[in-house]
Short mmCIF file of C-alpha atoms and ligand atoms in Angstrom, two decimals:
data_model
loop_
_atom_site.label_atom_id
_atom_site.label_comp_id
_atom_site.label_asym_id
_atom_site.label_seq_id
_atom_site.Cartn_x
_atom_site.Cartn_y
_atom_site.Cartn_z
CA MET A 229 160.62 183.86 42.24
CA THR A 230 158.89 184.21 45.33
CA ARG A 231 155.64 181.81 44.56
CA THR A 232 155.50 179.07 47.17
CA PRO A 233 156.36 175.40 44.99
CA VAL A 234 153.54 172.76 45.19
CA ASN A 235 154.71 169.57 45.89
CA VAL A 236 154.00 166.67 43.45
CA THR A 237 154.95 162.93 44.85
CA VAL A 238 155.29 161.05 42.01
CA THR A 239 154.97 157.13 42.88
CA GLY A 240 156.90 154.37 40.91
CA ALA A 241 159.20 157.73 39.91
CA ALA A 242 162.27 155.05 38.24
CA GLY A 243 159.76 152.65 36.34
CA GLN A 244 158.92 153.65 32.64
CA ILE A 245 156.63 156.32 32.77
CA GLY A 246 158.32 157.95 35.81
CA TYR A 247 160.99 158.76 33.52
CA ALA A 248 159.01 160.41 30.63
CA LEU A 249 156.95 161.95 33.34
CA LEU A 250 159.29 163.85 35.82
CA PHE A 251 161.04 166.13 33.38
CA ARG A 252 158.16 167.40 32.17
CA ILE A 253 156.57 168.21 35.65
CA ALA A 254 160.50 170.12 36.63
CA SER A 255 159.69 171.52 33.23
CA GLY A 256 156.29 173.15 34.19
CA GLN A 257 154.30 171.68 31.89
CA LEU A 258 151.81 169.73 34.99
CA LEU A 259 150.81 172.89 36.67
CA GLY A 260 152.33 175.77 34.32
CA ALA A 261 155.41 177.34 33.19
CA ASP A 262 155.16 179.71 36.38
CA VAL A 263 154.50 176.97 38.90
CA PRO A 264 158.01 176.72 40.88
CA VAL A 265 157.83 173.07 41.94
CA LYS A 266 159.22 170.22 44.40
CA LEU A 267 159.27 166.73 43.03
CA ARG A 268 159.28 163.75 45.78
CA LEU A 269 159.55 160.59 44.27
CA LEU A 270 158.18 157.13 45.90
CA GLU A 271 159.61 154.01 45.02
CA ILE A 272 160.25 150.69 46.81
CA THR A 273 163.32 150.12 48.53
CA PRO A 274 165.27 147.85 45.48
CA ALA A 275 164.24 150.47 43.10
CA LEU A 276 166.04 153.94 44.98
CA LYS A 277 169.53 153.88 43.49
CA ALA A 278 167.12 153.87 39.39
CA ALA A 279 165.16 157.30 41.33
CA GLU A 280 168.22 158.63 42.40
CA GLY A 281 169.63 157.97 38.69
CA THR A 282 166.48 159.79 37.38
CA ALA A 283 166.52 162.91 40.13
CA MET A 284 170.71 163.37 39.14
CA GLU A 285 169.28 163.48 35.22
CA LEU A 286 166.60 166.00 37.13
CA ASP A 287 169.65 167.85 38.33
CA ASP A 288 171.36 168.12 35.04
CA CYS A 289 168.87 169.77 33.33
CA ALA A 290 168.80 173.20 35.24
CA PHE A 291 165.32 173.31 34.94
CA PRO A 292 164.32 176.70 36.62
CA LEU A 293 160.86 175.85 38.23
CA LEU A 294 163.01 172.30 40.06
CA GLN A 295 163.30 173.74 43.64
CA GLY A 296 163.89 170.64 45.06
CA ILE A 297 163.72 166.61 44.88
CA ASP A 298 163.23 164.12 47.66
CA ILE A 299 163.57 160.25 47.21
CA THR A 300 161.88 157.82 49.62
CA ASP A 301 160.54 154.09 50.24
CA ASP A 302 158.32 155.63 52.63
CA PRO A 303 155.12 156.56 51.68
CA ASN A 304 154.19 158.60 54.77
CA VAL A 305 157.39 161.09 53.73
CA ALA A 306 156.59 161.12 49.79
CA PHE A 307 153.21 162.63 50.66
CA ASP A 308 154.02 164.98 53.82
CA GLY A 309 152.76 167.88 52.22
CA ALA A 310 151.69 167.04 48.91
CA ASN A 311 149.36 169.19 46.63
CA VAL A 312 149.75 166.38 43.67
CA GLY A 313 149.88 163.07 44.22
CA LEU A 314 150.45 160.96 41.04
CA LEU A 315 150.53 157.24 41.68
CA VAL A 316 151.96 155.19 38.87
CA GLY A 317 153.47 152.69 40.78
CA ALA A 318 151.37 149.13 40.63
CA ARG A 319 151.93 145.94 39.97
CA PRO A 320 151.86 145.06 36.73
CA ARG A 321 149.83 141.49 36.24
CA THR A 322 152.19 138.12 35.37
CA LYS A 323 151.84 135.06 34.02
CA GLY A 324 149.34 132.90 35.51
CA MET A 325 147.75 135.73 37.94
CA GLU A 326 144.00 135.81 38.18
CA ARG A 327 142.38 139.44 38.41
CA GLY A 328 141.91 138.33 42.49
CA ASP A 329 145.70 138.37 42.81
CA LEU A 330 146.03 141.26 41.36
CA LEU A 331 143.27 143.26 43.22
CA GLU A 332 145.22 141.84 46.24
CA ALA A 333 148.94 142.95 45.46
CA ASN A 334 147.44 146.44 44.32
CA GLY A 335 145.99 146.82 47.81
CA GLY A 336 148.70 146.18 49.33
CA ILE A 337 150.38 148.92 47.02
CA PHE A 338 147.00 151.50 46.75
CA LYS A 339 145.90 151.15 50.99
CA PRO A 340 149.27 152.17 52.43
CA GLN A 341 149.69 154.66 50.29
CA GLY A 342 145.33 156.23 50.40
CA LYS A 343 146.34 156.49 54.28
CA ALA A 344 149.36 158.11 53.85
CA ILE A 345 147.80 161.06 51.40
CA ASN A 346 145.01 160.79 54.28
CA ASP A 347 147.61 161.54 57.32
CA HIS A 348 150.23 164.01 55.51
CA ALA A 349 149.20 165.58 52.49
CA ALA A 350 148.50 168.95 52.50
CA ASP A 351 144.88 170.16 52.34
CA ASP A 352 144.05 171.40 48.07
CA VAL A 353 146.17 167.44 48.14
CA LYS A 354 144.35 166.17 44.17
CA VAL A 355 145.36 162.26 43.55
CA LEU A 356 145.96 161.18 39.78
CA VAL A 357 145.99 157.45 39.67
CA VAL A 358 147.99 155.76 36.36
CA GLY A 359 148.91 152.38 37.52
CA ASN A 360 147.02 149.90 36.45
CA PRO A 361 143.37 148.81 37.78
CA ALA A 362 143.55 152.65 37.85
CA ASN A 363 139.61 153.31 37.86
CA THR A 364 139.49 150.14 41.16
CA ASN A 365 143.52 150.85 42.67
CA ALA A 366 141.74 154.86 42.83
CA LEU A 367 138.85 153.03 44.92
CA ILE A 368 140.96 151.65 47.12
CA ALA A 369 143.05 154.82 48.20
CA GLN A 370 140.12 156.72 48.48
CA ALA A 371 138.84 154.29 50.71
CA ALA A 372 141.72 154.10 53.21
CA ALA A 373 141.33 158.47 53.10
CA PRO A 374 138.30 159.11 54.58
CA ASP A 375 139.47 162.70 55.90
CA VAL A 376 140.15 163.37 51.95
CA PRO A 377 136.76 165.21 49.82
CA ALA A 378 136.48 161.28 47.41
CA GLU A 379 136.64 163.83 44.59
CA ARG A 380 140.13 164.66 45.05
CA PHE A 381 141.04 160.68 44.07
CA THR A 382 140.81 160.52 40.49
CA ALA A 383 142.15 157.47 37.30
CA MET A 384 143.13 158.41 34.53
CA THR A 385 141.49 157.82 31.53
CA ARG A 386 142.77 160.86 29.49
CA LEU A 387 145.43 158.67 27.50
CA ASP A 388 142.31 156.63 26.26
CA HIS A 389 140.48 159.63 24.96
CA ASN A 390 143.63 161.40 23.12
CA ARG A 391 143.51 157.94 21.51
CA ALA A 392 139.94 158.26 20.61
CA LEU A 393 141.07 162.11 19.32
CA THR A 394 143.21 160.57 16.59
CA GLN A 395 141.85 158.11 15.63
CA LEU A 396 138.21 159.99 14.71
CA ALA A 397 140.83 162.86 12.86
CA LYS A 398 142.40 159.93 10.69
CA LYS A 399 139.62 158.64 9.90
CA THR A 400 137.83 162.06 8.65
CA GLY A 401 140.79 163.75 7.64
CA SER A 402 140.20 166.65 10.49
CA THR A 403 142.92 167.24 13.52
CA VAL A 404 142.81 166.40 16.75
CA ALA A 405 142.13 170.74 17.56
CA ASP A 406 139.26 170.07 15.13
CA ILE A 407 137.44 167.93 17.75
CA LYS A 408 135.61 169.05 20.78
CA ARG A 409 133.40 166.65 23.36
CA LEU A 410 134.78 163.15 22.54
CA THR A 411 133.88 161.34 25.72
CA ILE A 412 135.94 158.19 27.45
CA TRP A 413 132.81 156.54 29.35
CA GLY A 414 133.10 153.72 32.03
CA ASN A 415 137.06 151.72 32.52
CA HIS A 416 140.40 151.97 32.02
CA SER A 417 140.02 148.83 30.38
CA ALA A 418 138.98 146.49 26.81
CA THR A 419 135.29 148.08 27.66
CA GLN A 420 135.64 152.09 28.41
CA TYR A 421 133.54 153.32 25.13
CA PRO A 422 134.48 156.25 23.54
CA ASP A 423 131.72 158.21 22.66
CA ILE A 424 131.34 160.25 19.67
CA PHE A 425 127.89 160.99 19.55
CA HIS A 426 128.52 164.44 21.16
CA ALA A 427 131.49 165.34 19.63
CA THR A 428 132.26 168.28 16.82
CA ILE A 429 134.76 168.18 14.22
CA ALA A 430 135.04 171.58 13.68
CA GLY A 431 131.49 172.30 14.74
CA LYS A 432 130.10 169.81 12.84
CA ASN A 433 128.84 166.50 14.51
CA ALA A 434 131.39 163.63 14.46
CA ALA A 435 128.67 160.64 14.37
CA GLU A 436 126.89 162.63 11.41
CA THR A 437 130.49 163.52 9.52
CA VAL A 438 131.56 159.43 10.02
CA ASN A 439 128.54 158.70 9.37
CA ASP A 440 129.13 155.09 9.16
CA GLU A 441 127.85 152.62 12.59
CA LYS A 442 129.89 149.42 11.17
CA TRP A 443 133.14 151.76 11.86
CA LEU A 444 132.14 153.13 15.23
CA ALA A 445 131.24 149.74 16.67
CA GLU A 446 134.41 147.30 14.31
CA GLU A 447 137.70 149.94 14.19
CA PHE A 448 137.19 152.60 15.94
CA ILE A 449 136.44 151.19 19.18
CA PRO A 450 138.06 147.99 19.63
CA THR A 451 141.15 150.28 18.55
CA VAL A 452 140.93 152.67 21.11
CA ALA A 453 140.07 150.13 23.57
CA LYS A 454 142.51 147.45 22.36
CA ARG A 455 145.17 150.12 21.69
CA GLY A 456 147.48 149.82 25.11
CA ALA A 457 147.74 145.91 24.41
CA ALA A 458 148.52 147.04 20.81
CA ILE A 459 151.61 148.91 21.94
CA ILE A 460 152.45 146.24 24.47
CA GLU A 461 152.86 143.88 21.34
CA ALA A 462 154.70 146.37 18.94
CA ARG A 463 157.21 148.06 21.26
CA GLY A 464 157.45 144.94 23.86
CA ALA A 465 156.56 147.60 26.29
CA SER A 466 153.43 149.17 27.34
CA SER A 467 152.71 152.74 27.04
CA ALA A 468 154.88 155.42 28.66
CA ALA A 469 155.15 158.67 26.77
CA SER A 470 152.04 158.93 25.90
CA ALA A 471 150.77 157.75 29.55
CA ALA A 472 153.15 160.38 30.87
CA ASN A 473 151.45 163.03 28.46
CA ALA A 474 147.88 161.79 29.25
CA ALA A 475 149.05 162.01 33.11
CA ILE A 476 150.30 165.76 32.55
CA ASP A 477 147.14 166.56 30.40
CA HIS A 478 144.90 165.20 33.22
CA VAL A 479 146.83 166.91 36.01
CA TYR A 480 146.58 170.41 33.95
CA SER A 481 143.31 170.03 32.56
CA TRP A 482 142.08 170.39 35.96
CA VAL A 483 143.73 172.59 37.46
CA ASN A 484 143.92 175.03 34.50
CA GLY A 485 141.05 174.86 33.37
CA THR A 486 139.05 173.61 29.85
CA ALA A 487 138.54 175.71 27.51
CA ASP A 488 134.95 176.91 26.77
CA GLY A 489 132.64 174.82 24.64
CA ASP A 490 135.19 172.28 24.99
CA TRP A 491 135.48 169.07 27.93
CA VAL A 492 138.00 166.64 28.48
CA SER A 493 137.38 162.78 30.60
CA MET A 494 138.26 162.00 33.89
CA GLY A 495 137.68 158.75 35.79
CA ILE A 496 136.29 160.03 39.12
CA PRO A 497 133.62 159.17 41.44
CA SER A 498 130.62 158.61 39.88
CA ASP A 499 127.58 160.93 42.18
CA GLY A 500 125.28 159.00 39.87
CA SER A 501 124.82 160.23 37.26
CA TYR A 502 124.03 158.87 34.05
CA GLY A 503 123.10 155.66 35.46
CA VAL A 504 126.57 155.09 37.25
CA PRO A 505 126.08 153.76 40.66
CA GLU A 506 127.01 156.45 43.12
CA GLY A 507 130.54 155.99 44.38
CA LEU A 508 132.19 154.34 41.47
CA ILE A 509 135.19 155.50 40.16
CA SER A 510 133.99 156.29 36.12
CA SER A 511 134.92 158.09 33.65
CA PHE A 512 132.74 160.63 32.13
CA PRO A 513 133.19 163.95 30.36
CA VAL A 514 134.10 166.64 32.71
CA THR A 515 134.73 170.72 32.67
CA THR A 516 136.98 171.96 34.79
CA LYS A 517 137.30 175.23 36.61
CA ASP A 518 139.68 176.79 38.86
CA GLY A 519 140.61 173.38 40.55
CA THR A 520 137.93 171.94 40.72
CA TYR A 521 135.73 169.48 37.87
CA GLU A 522 131.95 168.81 36.89
CA ILE A 523 130.27 166.17 35.11
CA VAL A 524 128.84 167.62 31.43
CA PRO A 525 125.12 167.29 32.31
CA GLY A 526 121.97 166.86 30.60
CA LEU A 527 123.51 164.63 27.70
CA GLU A 528 120.97 162.32 25.77
CA ILE A 529 122.56 158.39 25.40
CA ASN A 530 121.28 156.49 22.58
CA GLU A 531 120.51 153.14 22.96
CA PHE A 532 124.12 152.02 21.60
CA SER A 533 126.32 154.36 23.75
CA ARG A 534 123.21 153.07 26.78
CA ALA A 535 124.47 149.19 26.18
CA ARG A 536 128.26 149.86 25.74
CA ILE A 537 128.64 152.46 28.73
CA ASP A 538 126.29 149.33 30.69
CA ALA A 539 128.69 147.22 30.09
CA SER A 540 131.56 148.94 31.48
CA VAL A 541 130.11 149.98 34.29
CA LYS A 542 129.07 146.21 35.31
CA GLU A 543 132.50 145.68 34.80
CA LEU A 544 133.45 148.72 37.78
CA GLU A 545 130.92 147.25 40.12
CA GLU A 546 132.52 143.55 40.26
CA GLU A 547 135.86 145.07 40.39
CA ARG A 548 134.24 147.02 43.74
CA GLU A 549 132.95 144.10 44.89
CA ALA A 550 136.18 141.63 44.50
CA VAL A 551 137.96 145.08 46.53
CA ARG A 552 134.91 145.15 48.66
CA ALA A 553 135.14 140.70 49.36
CA LEU A 554 138.97 141.28 49.80
CA GLY A 555 138.32 144.16 52.67
CA LEU A 556 140.29 146.36 50.57
CA ILE A 557 137.53 148.57 50.54
N1 LIG B 786 145.58 154.54 33.26
C1 LIG B 786 147.02 154.27 32.08
O1 LIG B 786 145.92 154.92 31.16
C2 LIG B 786 147.34 153.67 32.13
C3 LIG B 786 148.41 153.19 33.02
N2 LIG B 786 149.48 152.00 32.82
C4 LIG B 786 149.68 151.33 34.49
O2 LIG B 786 150.95 152.16 34.80
C5 LIG B 786 151.53 151.54 35.34
C6 LIG B 786 153.09 152.07 35.73
O3 LIG B 786 153.31 151.60 34.68
P1 LIG B 786 154.81 151.60 33.62
O4 LIG B 786 156.08 152.91 34.00
O5 LIG B 786 155.50 151.39 32.29
O6 LIG B 786 155.56 150.23 34.57
P2 LIG B 786 156.91 149.97 35.36
O7 LIG B 786 156.64 149.00 35.86
O8 LIG B 786 158.33 150.56 34.11
O9 LIG B 786 157.12 151.00 36.68
C7 LIG B 786 156.21 150.77 37.97
C8 LIG B 786 157.52 151.09 38.62
O10 LIG B 786 157.01 151.32 40.29
C9 LIG B 786 157.17 151.21 41.01
N3 LIG B 786 156.52 150.44 42.13
C10 LIG B 786 155.40 149.45 42.54
N4 LIG B 786 155.67 148.95 43.21
C11 LIG B 786 155.34 150.37 44.39
C12 LIG B 786 155.02 151.25 45.30
N5 LIG B 786 154.96 150.28 46.15
N6 LIG B 786 155.79 152.28 45.92
C13 LIG B 786 156.22 152.80 44.78
N7 LIG B 786 156.18 152.20 43.48
C14 LIG B 786 156.52 150.86 43.53
C15 LIG B 786 158.10 149.93 40.79
O11 LIG B 786 159.55 149.58 41.65
C16 LIG B 786 158.76 150.39 39.43
O12 LIG B 786 159.83 151.12 39.22
C17 LIG B 786 151.05 150.09 35.42
O13 LIG B 786 150.57 149.46 36.37
C18 LIG B 786 150.58 150.17 33.80
O14 LIG B 786 150.36 149.24 33.50
C19 LIG B 786 149.89 152.85 31.93
C20 LIG B 786 150.20 152.84 30.30
C21 LIG B 786 148.78 153.39 30.52
O1 LIG B 787 147.99 148.01 29.97
C1 LIG B 787 148.48 148.35 30.29
O2 LIG B 787 149.34 148.08 31.34
C2 LIG B 787 148.74 149.76 29.43
C3 LIG B 787 147.97 150.84 29.55
O3 LIG B 787 147.26 150.55 30.33
C4 LIG B 787 147.50 151.01 28.51
O4 LIG B 787 148.58 151.52 27.41
O5 LIG B 787 146.43 152.30 28.12
#
């Protein structure tokens, strides 16, 4: 194999998403079946041993594409030469914790990681933030990396996108492969807005096919937006394999391009499109090509959608104000 390996850094590597993610990266599903990878696992010191255990298992898979695994608790080492950064490790909300406390605790993680990316990552680095609150954590990391083009910092809403695909397929008796052009707008939170007005099912408009605004407002949107909580309730732990799958999908689409006539949802820095204030990391419909993405232009936003997009964007603005007040951006 002559191709230079791609350096993929995964933070929170010993966590549950990490365990579902690393094997798929090493098997070629993140970047492509012909792309060799080197893994860098970043963990906090007490979790290094667990990360070593995962690395032993990765060795035991004898993946032909896996050309090395480094494990460290130092972000400067973890991001040295990183081409792809998957920022999974985050501080979860614990009992009695206010939102401000959560943002501050995550600032302590994402600010130094952003700085390490700024100082050490490869020029072509692409960053996906998975750790919650993902959009605002991405903003914190981005602000600490002024030398990296801002658009390289993205947040994950692909899990929401995939959840919405399946709910819509079930409702309409179609398959997810029949559905195109679905969009998640806004924040990866309960305010997110899954939009089917531009989506098609086997070429026909999805909203017209469904023709049931009550289902849309009272079932579809809340089911998608609260799916994370429903999984926690059912499983006693948050989504892990589906979150890892969405991270794979996000990066694969970003690197390898979207199919003609389709788009995906990514949390990306707004350029002011669709009334989303510039700089907010908000979910948009995007097409990708040659490792870059573009917001789908010119979609007509009806009143139903406008109110919901605005509500989610308002929440993102409040989160931005909160981290600004904490001096994190
Ligand atoms: N954007 C999305 O759609 C989704 C986001 N998530 C979020 O992903 C995050 C990770 O989830 P899980 O893997 O289930 O959590 P987990 O608690 O199983 O694992 C997190 C890991 O991160 C590590 N960690 C903490 N601070 C770190 C630091 N400074 N540097 C490196 N590693 C650090 C921990 O030691 C732990 O091993 C959570 O914030 C969760 O809310 C989960 C599902 C979907
Ligand atoms: O709430 C969580 O930690 C998990 C999450 O983001 C999701 O499943 O969408």
